[in-house]
mmCIF file of C-alpha atoms in Angstrom:
data_model
loop_
_atom_site.group_PDB
_atom_site.id
_atom_site.type_symbol
_atom_site.label_atom_id
_atom_site.label_comp_id
_atom_site.label_asym_id
_atom_site.label_seq_id
_atom_site.Cartn_x
_atom_site.Cartn_y
_atom_site.Cartn_z
ATOM 1 C CA MET A 79 -66.522 -7.663 132.456
ATOM 2 C CA THR A 80 -64.649 -9.176 129.410
ATOM 3 C CA GLU A 81 -60.933 -8.796 130.498
ATOM 4 C CA TYR A 82 -59.198 -10.607 127.160
ATOM 5 C CA TRP A 83 -59.967 -9.876 124.250
ATOM 6 C CA VAL A 84 -59.001 -11.727 120.569
ATOM 7 C CA GLU A 85 -58.393 -9.476 117.641
ATOM 8 C CA PRO A 86 -58.353 -11.416 114.133
ATOM 9 C CA LEU A 87 -55.461 -10.300 111.862
ATOM 10 C CA GLY A 88 -54.657 -11.769 108.357
ATOM 11 C CA LEU A 89 -58.243 -11.293 106.484
ATOM 12 C CA LEU A 90 -58.909 -12.359 103.541
ATOM 13 C CA HIS A 91 -62.534 -12.590 101.877
ATOM 14 C CA GLY A 92 -64.531 -14.676 99.295
ATOM 15 C CA ARG A 93 -62.257 -17.875 97.064
ATOM 16 C CA ALA A 94 -58.842 -16.613 99.101
ATOM 17 C CA ALA A 95 -61.155 -17.811 102.669
ATOM 18 C CA ALA A 96 -62.949 -20.457 101.446
ATOM 19 C CA ILE A 97 -59.516 -21.783 99.899
ATOM 20 C CA ALA A 98 -57.944 -21.043 102.866
ATOM 21 C CA VAL A 99 -60.628 -22.107 105.961
ATOM 22 C CA ALA A 100 -60.710 -25.413 103.446
ATOM 23 C CA ALA A 101 -56.713 -25.934 104.145
ATOM 24 C CA ASP A 102 -57.206 -25.020 108.058
ATOM 25 C CA LEU A 103 -54.946 -22.042 107.103
ATOM 26 C CA ALA A 104 -57.800 -19.752 108.677
ATOM 27 C CA LEU A 105 -61.276 -19.940 110.624
ATOM 28 C CA PRO A 106 -64.689 -17.675 109.163
ATOM 29 C CA LEU A 107 -65.065 -14.421 110.210
ATOM 30 C CA ALA A 108 -68.187 -14.920 111.922
ATOM 31 C CA GLY A 109 -69.715 -16.916 109.833
ATOM 32 C CA GLY A 110 -67.785 -15.974 106.701
ATOM 33 C CA PRO A 111 -67.404 -15.275 103.446
ATOM 34 C CA GLY A 112 -64.806 -13.626 105.035
ATOM 35 C CA ALA A 113 -62.096 -15.361 106.841
ATOM 36 C CA PHE A 114 -58.761 -14.590 109.302
ATOM 37 C CA THR A 115 -55.068 -16.328 109.202
ATOM 38 C CA MET A 116 -53.327 -14.870 112.699
ATOM 39 C CA VAL A 117 -54.582 -13.343 115.593
ATOM 40 C CA ARG A 118 -53.276 -10.617 118.756
ATOM 41 C CA LEU A 119 -54.574 -11.852 122.234
ATOM 42 C CA LEU A 120 -55.422 -8.735 124.269
ATOM 43 C CA GLY A 121 -55.026 -8.925 128.038
ATOM 44 C CA GLU A 122 -52.191 -9.309 130.846
ATOM 45 C CA GLY A 123 -50.292 -11.944 130.522
ATOM 46 C CA ALA A 124 -50.472 -12.289 126.726
ATOM 47 C CA PRO A 125 -47.803 -13.058 124.263
ATOM 48 C CA GLU A 126 -46.829 -10.619 121.992
ATOM 49 C CA GLY A 127 -47.597 -9.728 118.551
ATOM 50 C CA ALA A 128 -49.286 -11.961 116.053
ATOM 51 C CA LEU A 129 -49.775 -15.597 116.493
ATOM 52 C CA ALA A 130 -50.978 -18.293 113.827
ATOM 53 C CA LEU A 131 -53.947 -19.883 114.545
ATOM 54 C CA ALA A 132 -51.783 -22.863 115.080
ATOM 55 C CA ASP A 133 -49.482 -21.534 117.562
ATOM 56 C CA VAL A 134 -52.190 -20.161 119.748
ATOM 57 C CA PRO A 135 -51.721 -20.719 123.857
ATOM 58 C CA ASP A 136 -54.144 -23.385 125.611
ATOM 59 C CA GLY A 137 -57.058 -21.448 127.140
ATOM 60 C CA TRP A 138 -57.113 -19.160 124.157
ATOM 61 C CA GLN A 139 -59.626 -21.813 121.646
ATOM 62 C CA ASP A 140 -62.964 -20.419 123.390
ATOM 63 C CA ARG A 141 -62.522 -16.759 122.609
ATOM 64 C CA VAL A 142 -60.225 -17.568 119.286
ATOM 65 C CA LEU A 143 -63.536 -19.678 117.935
ATOM 66 C CA ALA A 144 -66.234 -16.974 119.232
ATOM 67 C CA LEU A 145 -64.675 -15.118 116.124
ATOM 68 C CA THR A 146 -66.418 -17.825 113.873
ATOM 69 C CA ARG A 147 -69.869 -18.372 114.831
ATOM 70 C CA ALA A 148 -72.294 -16.740 112.340
ATOM 71 C CA PRO A 149 -74.781 -14.068 114.098
ATOM 72 C CA SER A 150 -78.706 -15.286 113.868
ATOM 73 C CA ALA A 151 -81.027 -13.537 111.899
ATOM 74 C CA PHE A 152 -81.500 -10.308 112.891
ATOM 75 C CA ALA A 153 -85.122 -9.466 112.835
ATOM 76 C CA GLY A 154 -86.052 -11.714 110.729
ATOM 77 C CA LEU A 155 -83.512 -11.144 108.466
ATOM 78 C CA GLU A 156 -80.911 -13.569 107.486
ATOM 79 C CA LEU A 157 -77.265 -12.831 107.597
ATOM 80 C CA PRO A 158 -75.572 -12.186 105.537
ATOM 81 C CA HIS A 159 -77.398 -11.691 102.689
ATOM 82 C CA GLU A 160 -77.705 -12.752 99.472
ATOM 83 C CA GLY A 161 -73.713 -14.106 98.596
ATOM 84 C CA GLY A 162 -72.290 -13.426 101.546
ATOM 85 C CA ARG A 163 -72.761 -9.295 101.410
ATOM 86 C CA PRO A 164 -73.963 -7.635 104.694
ATOM 87 C CA LEU A 165 -77.425 -5.836 104.441
ATOM 88 C CA VAL A 166 -77.978 -1.959 103.396
ATOM 89 C CA MET A 167 -79.706 -0.239 105.774
ATOM 90 C CA GLY A 168 -81.386 2.863 103.998
ATOM 91 C CA ILE A 169 -81.556 6.204 105.759
ATOM 92 C CA LEU A 170 -84.531 8.618 106.111
ATOM 93 C CA ASN A 171 -84.135 11.704 108.544
ATOM 94 C CA ILE A 172 -87.412 13.276 108.830
ATOM 95 C CA THR A 173 -85.406 16.082 110.711
ATOM 96 C CA PRO A 174 -85.205 19.482 109.965
ATOM 97 C CA ASP A 175 -81.165 19.655 111.744
ATOM 98 C CA SER A 176 -79.590 15.904 110.292
ATOM 99 C CA PHE A 177 -76.118 16.528 108.953
ATOM 100 C CA SER A 178 -76.634 15.746 105.723
ATOM 101 C CA ASP A 179 -79.994 15.303 104.948
ATOM 102 C CA GLY A 180 -82.125 17.684 107.361
ATOM 103 C CA GLY A 181 -85.296 19.686 106.130
ATOM 104 C CA HIS A 182 -85.672 16.955 103.084
ATOM 105 C CA PHE A 183 -88.381 14.811 104.353
ATOM 106 C CA ALA A 184 -90.167 17.002 106.388
ATOM 107 C CA ASP A 185 -93.549 16.375 104.144
ATOM 108 C CA HIS A 186 -94.540 13.005 105.281
ATOM 109 C CA ALA A 187 -95.997 12.362 101.835
ATOM 110 C CA ASN A 188 -92.283 13.225 100.618
ATOM 111 C CA ALA A 189 -90.886 11.238 103.127
ATOM 112 C CA VAL A 190 -92.981 8.181 102.216
ATOM 113 C CA ASP A 191 -91.958 8.825 99.099
ATOM 114 C CA ALA A 192 -88.516 8.837 99.745
ATOM 115 C CA GLY A 193 -88.697 5.675 101.294
ATOM 116 C CA HIS A 194 -89.616 3.427 98.697
ATOM 117 C CA MET A 195 -87.185 4.822 96.532
ATOM 118 C CA LEU A 196 -84.452 3.535 99.000
ATOM 119 C CA LEU A 197 -86.079 0.186 98.851
ATOM 120 C CA GLU A 198 -86.321 0.022 94.939
ATOM 121 C CA ALA A 199 -82.577 1.053 94.636
ATOM 122 C CA GLY A 200 -81.989 -1.990 97.127
ATOM 123 C CA ALA A 201 -82.159 -1.261 100.273
ATOM 124 C CA ASP A 202 -82.859 -4.651 102.478
ATOM 125 C CA LEU A 203 -84.384 -2.444 105.476
ATOM 126 C CA LEU A 204 -84.810 1.256 106.676
ATOM 127 C CA ASP A 205 -83.620 3.311 109.608
ATOM 128 C CA ILE A 206 -86.129 6.167 110.021
ATOM 129 C CA GLY A 207 -85.443 8.983 113.374
ATOM 130 C CA GLY A 208 -87.013 12.239 113.770
ATOM 131 C CA GLU A 209 -84.739 13.609 115.753
ATOM 132 C CA SER A 210 -81.154 14.559 114.720
ATOM 133 C CA THR A 211 -78.277 13.173 117.034
ATOM 134 C CA ARG A 212 -75.104 14.814 114.374
ATOM 135 C CA PRO A 213 -72.850 16.721 117.436
ATOM 136 C CA GLY A 214 -73.979 19.469 118.863
ATOM 137 C CA ALA A 215 -77.883 18.830 118.224
ATOM 138 C CA GLN A 216 -80.621 20.140 120.423
ATOM 139 C CA PRO A 217 -83.070 17.446 121.546
ATOM 140 C CA VAL A 218 -85.912 17.025 120.520
ATOM 141 C CA ALA A 219 -89.261 16.126 122.727
ATOM 142 C CA PRO A 220 -91.201 12.677 122.096
ATOM 143 C CA GLU A 221 -94.046 14.237 120.936
ATOM 144 C CA GLU A 222 -92.605 16.119 117.933
ATOM 145 C CA GLU A 223 -90.527 12.816 117.427
ATOM 146 C CA CYS A 224 -93.132 11.228 117.172
ATOM 147 C CA ARG A 225 -95.589 13.805 114.806
ATOM 148 C CA ARG A 226 -92.104 13.342 112.435
ATOM 149 C CA ILE A 227 -92.197 9.868 112.536
ATOM 150 C CA LEU A 228 -95.092 7.757 113.125
ATOM 151 C CA PRO A 229 -97.376 8.423 109.696
ATOM 152 C CA VAL A 230 -94.211 7.102 107.862
ATOM 153 C CA ILE A 231 -93.013 4.306 109.644
ATOM 154 C CA ARG A 232 -97.706 2.764 109.574
ATOM 155 C CA GLU A 233 -96.392 3.480 106.058
ATOM 156 C CA LEU A 234 -93.355 2.055 105.050
ATOM 157 C CA ALA A 235 -93.581 -0.749 107.322
ATOM 158 C CA LYS A 236 -96.045 -2.629 104.776
ATOM 159 C CA ALA A 237 -93.106 -2.805 102.321
ATOM 160 C CA ALA A 238 -90.309 -3.299 104.817
ATOM 161 C CA THR A 239 -88.569 -4.023 107.582
ATOM 162 C CA ILE A 240 -88.303 -0.673 110.106
ATOM 163 C CA SER A 241 -85.655 0.634 112.526
ATOM 164 C CA VAL A 242 -86.447 3.617 114.770
ATOM 165 C CA ASP A 243 -83.270 6.155 115.368
ATOM 166 C CA THR A 244 -84.606 7.163 118.743
ATOM 167 C CA ARG A 245 -83.103 7.023 122.124
ATOM 168 C CA ASN A 246 -86.655 8.194 124.400
ATOM 169 C CA ALA A 247 -88.340 5.158 125.553
ATOM 170 C CA ALA A 248 -92.370 7.050 124.789
ATOM 171 C CA THR A 249 -90.373 6.968 120.860
ATOM 172 C CA MET A 250 -89.910 3.681 120.898
ATOM 173 C CA LEU A 251 -93.248 2.256 122.662
ATOM 174 C CA ALA A 252 -94.865 4.411 119.693
ATOM 175 C CA ALA A 253 -92.356 3.326 116.953
ATOM 176 C CA LEU A 254 -93.446 -0.311 117.101
ATOM 177 C CA GLU A 255 -97.036 -0.006 117.845
ATOM 178 C CA ALA A 256 -96.746 1.408 114.877
ATOM 179 C CA GLY A 257 -94.853 -1.946 113.020
ATOM 180 C CA ALA A 258 -91.661 -1.106 113.536
ATOM 181 C CA GLU A 259 -89.335 -4.158 114.643
ATOM 182 C CA ILE A 260 -86.030 -2.797 115.291
ATOM 183 C CA VAL A 261 -84.813 0.151 117.936
ATOM 184 C CA ASN A 262 -81.411 2.092 116.947
ATOM 185 C CA ASP A 263 -80.022 3.655 119.945
ATOM 186 C CA VAL A 264 -77.202 5.510 119.972
ATOM 187 C CA THR A 265 -77.001 5.688 123.934
ATOM 188 C CA ALA A 266 -76.854 2.195 124.323
ATOM 189 C CA LEU A 267 -80.572 2.278 126.183
ATOM 190 C CA ARG A 268 -78.715 4.884 128.646
ATOM 191 C CA HIS A 269 -80.489 7.761 127.660
ATOM 192 C CA ASP A 270 -84.209 6.640 129.521
ATOM 193 C CA PRO A 271 -84.797 4.631 132.013
ATOM 194 C CA ALA A 272 -87.869 3.102 130.742
ATOM 195 C CA ALA A 273 -86.751 2.074 127.367
ATOM 196 C CA ALA A 274 -85.406 -1.104 128.583
ATOM 197 C CA ARG A 275 -88.434 -1.906 130.459
ATOM 198 C CA VAL A 276 -90.171 -1.031 126.792
ATOM 199 C CA LEU A 277 -88.136 -3.300 124.571
ATOM 200 C CA SER A 278 -87.870 -6.440 127.547
ATOM 201 C CA ARG A 279 -91.923 -6.469 126.756
ATOM 202 C CA SER A 280 -91.183 -6.620 123.136
ATOM 203 C CA GLU A 281 -90.239 -8.634 120.436
ATOM 204 C CA ALA A 282 -88.147 -5.668 119.028
ATOM 205 C CA SER A 283 -84.480 -6.176 118.085
ATOM 206 C CA VAL A 284 -82.146 -3.341 119.261
ATOM 207 C CA ILE A 285 -79.069 -2.527 117.725
ATOM 208 C CA LEU A 286 -76.313 -0.468 120.855
ATOM 209 C CA MET A 287 -73.838 1.853 119.730
ATOM 210 C CA HIS A 288 -71.338 3.716 121.437
ATOM 211 C CA MET A 289 -70.840 6.914 122.180
ATOM 212 C CA LEU A 290 -68.595 8.856 123.886
ATOM 213 C CA GLY A 291 -70.894 10.181 127.585
ATOM 214 C CA ASP A 292 -74.397 9.970 126.456
ATOM 215 C CA ASP A 293 -74.952 13.740 125.007
ATOM 216 C CA PRO A 294 -74.494 14.686 121.668
ATOM 217 C CA ARG A 295 -74.493 18.227 122.426
ATOM 218 C CA THR A 296 -71.308 17.485 123.984
ATOM 219 C CA MET A 297 -69.729 14.458 122.750
ATOM 220 C CA GLN A 298 -67.449 15.773 120.511
ATOM 221 C CA GLN A 299 -65.682 18.241 122.813
ATOM 222 C CA ASP A 300 -61.834 16.925 123.468
ATOM 223 C CA PRO A 301 -62.483 13.108 123.311
ATOM 224 C CA ARG A 302 -60.051 10.777 124.379
ATOM 225 C CA TYR A 303 -58.418 6.993 124.700
ATOM 226 C CA GLY A 304 -56.036 4.845 125.611
ATOM 227 C CA ASP A 305 -57.142 2.444 123.309
ATOM 228 C CA VAL A 306 -60.002 3.330 121.179
ATOM 229 C CA ALA A 307 -60.912 0.241 119.858
ATOM 230 C CA LEU A 308 -60.913 -1.518 123.126
ATOM 231 C CA GLU A 309 -62.377 0.578 124.944
ATOM 232 C CA VAL A 310 -65.642 0.455 121.979
ATOM 233 C CA ALA A 311 -65.432 -3.038 122.498
ATOM 234 C CA GLN A 312 -65.585 -3.487 126.028
ATOM 235 C CA PHE A 313 -67.834 -0.730 126.293
ATOM 236 C CA LEU A 314 -69.799 -3.045 123.898
ATOM 237 C CA ALA A 315 -69.541 -6.442 125.369
ATOM 238 C CA ASP A 316 -70.693 -4.243 128.564
ATOM 239 C CA ARG A 317 -73.694 -3.087 127.612
ATOM 240 C CA VAL A 318 -75.435 -6.616 125.796
ATOM 241 C CA ALA A 319 -74.512 -8.003 128.689
ATOM 242 C CA ALA A 320 -76.378 -5.508 130.869
ATOM 243 C CA VAL A 321 -79.068 -5.341 128.251
ATOM 244 C CA GLU A 322 -79.472 -8.783 128.625
ATOM 245 C CA ARG A 323 -79.740 -8.618 132.319
ATOM 246 C CA MET A 324 -82.951 -6.204 131.532
ATOM 247 C CA GLY A 325 -84.414 -9.279 129.868
ATOM 248 C CA ILE A 326 -83.993 -8.274 126.228
ATOM 249 C CA PRO A 327 -81.776 -11.738 124.515
ATOM 250 C CA ARG A 328 -78.375 -11.678 123.439
ATOM 251 C CA GLY A 329 -80.135 -12.974 119.449
ATOM 252 C CA ARG A 330 -82.287 -9.809 119.520
ATOM 253 C CA LEU A 331 -79.091 -7.894 120.049
ATOM 254 C CA ALA A 332 -77.033 -5.985 117.430
ATOM 255 C CA ILE A 333 -73.808 -3.616 118.030
ATOM 256 C CA ASP A 334 -72.768 -0.119 116.031
ATOM 257 C CA PRO A 335 -69.232 1.075 117.287
ATOM 258 C CA GLY A 336 -70.798 4.273 116.780
ATOM 259 C CA ILE A 337 -68.040 5.933 114.308
ATOM 260 C CA GLY A 338 -68.493 9.866 114.847
ATOM 261 C CA PHE A 339 -70.217 9.803 117.555
ATOM 262 C CA GLY A 340 -67.495 10.987 119.977
ATOM 263 C CA LYS A 341 -64.273 10.210 118.236
ATOM 264 C CA ARG A 342 -62.066 12.515 116.357
ATOM 265 C CA LEU A 343 -60.721 11.638 112.880
ATOM 266 C CA PRO A 344 -57.949 8.856 114.085
ATOM 267 C CA HIS A 345 -60.465 7.286 116.517
ATOM 268 C CA ASN A 346 -62.567 6.609 113.948
ATOM 269 C CA LEU A 347 -59.794 5.377 111.119
ATOM 270 C CA ALA A 348 -58.718 2.766 113.959
ATOM 271 C CA LEU A 349 -62.370 1.650 114.594
ATOM 272 C CA MET A 350 -62.581 0.387 111.506
ATOM 273 C CA GLU A 351 -59.556 -0.574 110.847
ATOM 274 C CA ARG A 352 -59.805 -2.348 113.739
ATOM 275 C CA LEU A 353 -63.809 -3.898 113.808
ATOM 276 C CA PRO A 354 -63.228 -7.016 113.034
ATOM 277 C CA LEU A 355 -62.200 -6.983 117.170
ATOM 278 C CA LEU A 356 -66.042 -6.800 117.767
ATOM 279 C CA ALA A 357 -66.593 -9.801 116.384
ATOM 280 C CA GLY A 358 -65.591 -11.805 119.166
ATOM 281 C CA ILE A 359 -68.729 -9.979 121.315
ATOM 282 C CA GLY A 360 -71.018 -12.584 119.354
ATOM 283 C CA CYS A 361 -74.004 -9.831 117.772
ATOM 284 C CA PRO A 362 -73.960 -9.004 114.292
ATOM 285 C CA ILE A 363 -71.933 -5.600 113.419
ATOM 286 C CA VAL A 364 -73.427 -2.496 112.165
ATOM 287 C CA PHE A 365 -71.452 0.165 110.548
ATOM 288 C CA GLY A 366 -72.422 3.503 109.800
ATOM 289 C CA ALA A 367 -70.352 5.980 108.080
ATOM 290 C CA SER A 368 -72.322 7.482 105.483
ATOM 291 C CA ARG A 369 -71.364 11.018 104.706
ATOM 292 C CA LYS A 370 -69.866 11.063 107.712
ATOM 293 C CA ARG A 371 -67.025 14.503 108.598
ATOM 294 C CA PHE A 372 -63.966 12.358 108.437
ATOM 295 C CA ILE A 373 -64.946 12.068 104.744
ATOM 296 C CA GLY A 374 -64.432 15.728 104.248
ATOM 297 C CA GLU A 375 -61.390 15.569 106.621
ATOM 298 C CA LEU A 376 -59.555 13.113 104.612
ATOM 299 C CA SER A 377 -61.233 13.835 100.905
ATOM 300 C CA GLY A 378 -61.406 17.894 101.104
ATOM 301 C CA VAL A 379 -64.688 17.736 100.419
ATOM 302 C CA GLU A 380 -67.013 19.922 102.904
ATOM 303 C CA ALA A 381 -70.262 19.380 102.056
ATOM 304 C CA PRO A 382 -72.076 16.333 103.108
ATOM 305 C CA VAL A 383 -73.761 15.089 100.303
ATOM 306 C CA ASP A 384 -70.638 15.497 98.014
ATOM 307 C CA ARG A 385 -69.203 12.643 99.926
ATOM 308 C CA VAL A 386 -70.485 9.467 98.443
ATOM 309 C CA ALA A 387 -67.144 8.278 97.185
ATOM 310 C CA GLY A 388 -65.840 8.333 100.845
ATOM 311 C CA SER A 389 -69.439 6.592 101.763
ATOM 312 C CA VAL A 390 -68.690 3.885 99.339
ATOM 313 C CA ALA A 391 -65.485 3.278 100.453
ATOM 314 C CA ALA A 392 -66.145 3.284 103.834
ATOM 315 C CA ALA A 393 -68.337 0.762 103.395
ATOM 316 C CA LEU A 394 -66.825 -1.880 101.095
ATOM 317 C CA HIS A 395 -63.856 -1.571 104.491
ATOM 318 C CA ALA A 396 -66.557 -2.775 106.362
ATOM 319 C CA ALA A 397 -67.932 -5.092 104.352
ATOM 320 C CA SER A 398 -64.995 -7.289 103.871
ATOM 321 C CA HIS A 399 -64.148 -6.797 107.696
ATOM 322 C CA GLY A 400 -67.242 -8.757 109.550
ATOM 323 C CA ALA A 401 -69.543 -5.870 109.406
ATOM 324 C CA ALA A 402 -73.637 -7.597 108.924
ATOM 325 C CA ILE A 403 -75.441 -4.388 108.377
ATOM 326 C CA ILE A 404 -74.386 -1.089 106.262
ATOM 327 C CA ARG A 405 -75.716 2.346 107.055
ATOM 328 C CA VAL A 406 -75.922 4.132 104.594
ATOM 329 C CA HIS A 407 -77.635 6.797 102.725
ATOM 330 C CA ASP A 408 -77.149 6.685 99.577
ATOM 331 C CA VAL A 409 -78.214 2.987 98.930
ATOM 332 C CA ALA A 410 -77.962 2.608 94.927
ATOM 333 C CA GLU A 411 -74.148 3.433 95.237
ATOM 334 C CA THR A 412 -73.847 1.154 97.513
ATOM 335 C CA VAL A 413 -75.588 -1.599 96.827
ATOM 336 C CA GLN A 414 -73.344 -1.760 93.183
ATOM 337 C CA ALA A 415 -70.330 -1.502 94.701
ATOM 338 C CA LEU A 416 -71.202 -4.326 96.966
ATOM 339 C CA ALA A 417 -72.648 -6.468 94.140
ATOM 340 C CA VAL A 418 -68.773 -5.802 92.331
ATOM 341 C CA TRP A 419 -67.069 -5.996 95.851
ATOM 342 C CA ASN A 420 -68.976 -9.508 95.874
ATOM 343 C CA ALA A 421 -68.181 -10.898 92.409
ATOM 344 C CA VAL A 422 -64.640 -10.312 92.449
ATOM 345 C CA SER A 423 -63.850 -11.643 95.112
ATOM 346 C CA ALA A 424 -65.830 -15.007 95.097
ATOM 347 C CA GLY A 425 -63.682 -15.650 92.280
ATOM 348 C CA GLY A 426 -66.192 -13.941 89.007
ATOM 349 C CA VAL A 427 -69.779 -15.377 88.444
ATOM 350 C CA GLU A 428 -70.911 -18.249 85.804
ATOM 351 C CA ASP A 429 -70.493 -17.204 82.453
ATOM 352 C CA GLU A 430 -73.708 -19.521 80.822
ATOM 353 C CA ASP A 431 -72.273 -18.872 77.541
ATOM 354 C CA ALA A 432 -69.276 -20.999 78.193
#
């Protein structure tokens, strides 16, 4: 169990980060292009408040350096992507009851067409799910889950890296055989005892997400935390260690703080603001806030499909706070926003006519 944490503060990005790192005034965050200029040490006996990097006491330097290491490629995809931006993961829910797009792609041909549209819009990979995990959702039998997703995975795996969004071992195995390369489990391999055995015998990459409890039906029933960011970070660090003991190496793992999964608005905002804390675990950070309820709470927009602008704002925040993969419904809008944000923070682009 990790009892001590280093939280990066004083974040910079792009050109400003590069200048500060070159001047030894900052360190790269998870390999860059972001950087941090201060830290807060968390744990028994740690000094209070923010510290300049030069003032970090003996015994903490290794933990500070852990924040700087770039994650290795994930499922064969280089991190970060072009120009330092995160990868964009397009969401394809083949369900009748997902909170945002349930029922839209029940027909396999329509789902395949929708997947190709996400790729044409700029998605780097696709996350395909056949069971809704929205708050209160009822479970789906693996047989039905497979019926929904396997034909779609088989077709889209010819064109892209595919992640399967499932917590069921039987579905994981069938999806991997159909061409998926990533398993995205909202329970961090806690739901199905057979999941670890299936994955340890494969070469699949795995996304471990934080959820309060392990049941979407009850996760929103009065969630409480002392320090949500620290508790989520500790949970994910513990799960990474446990999954490594199950035979799945850290180099195949990514972590997700689980925005909206057993969290109320203040919890979600605190996790987003303190996202860089997770860099100390040493795995790529996946961030998914697309169209979620907290955006509606902040903006007064009730329909999930109308929360695009808020979703893009959340994605840009995550990109500047260490996220390596952004999971979104609205791929074209997110890719466009990231391109502009990345160019501006990098100090512009070369003028061919200059």
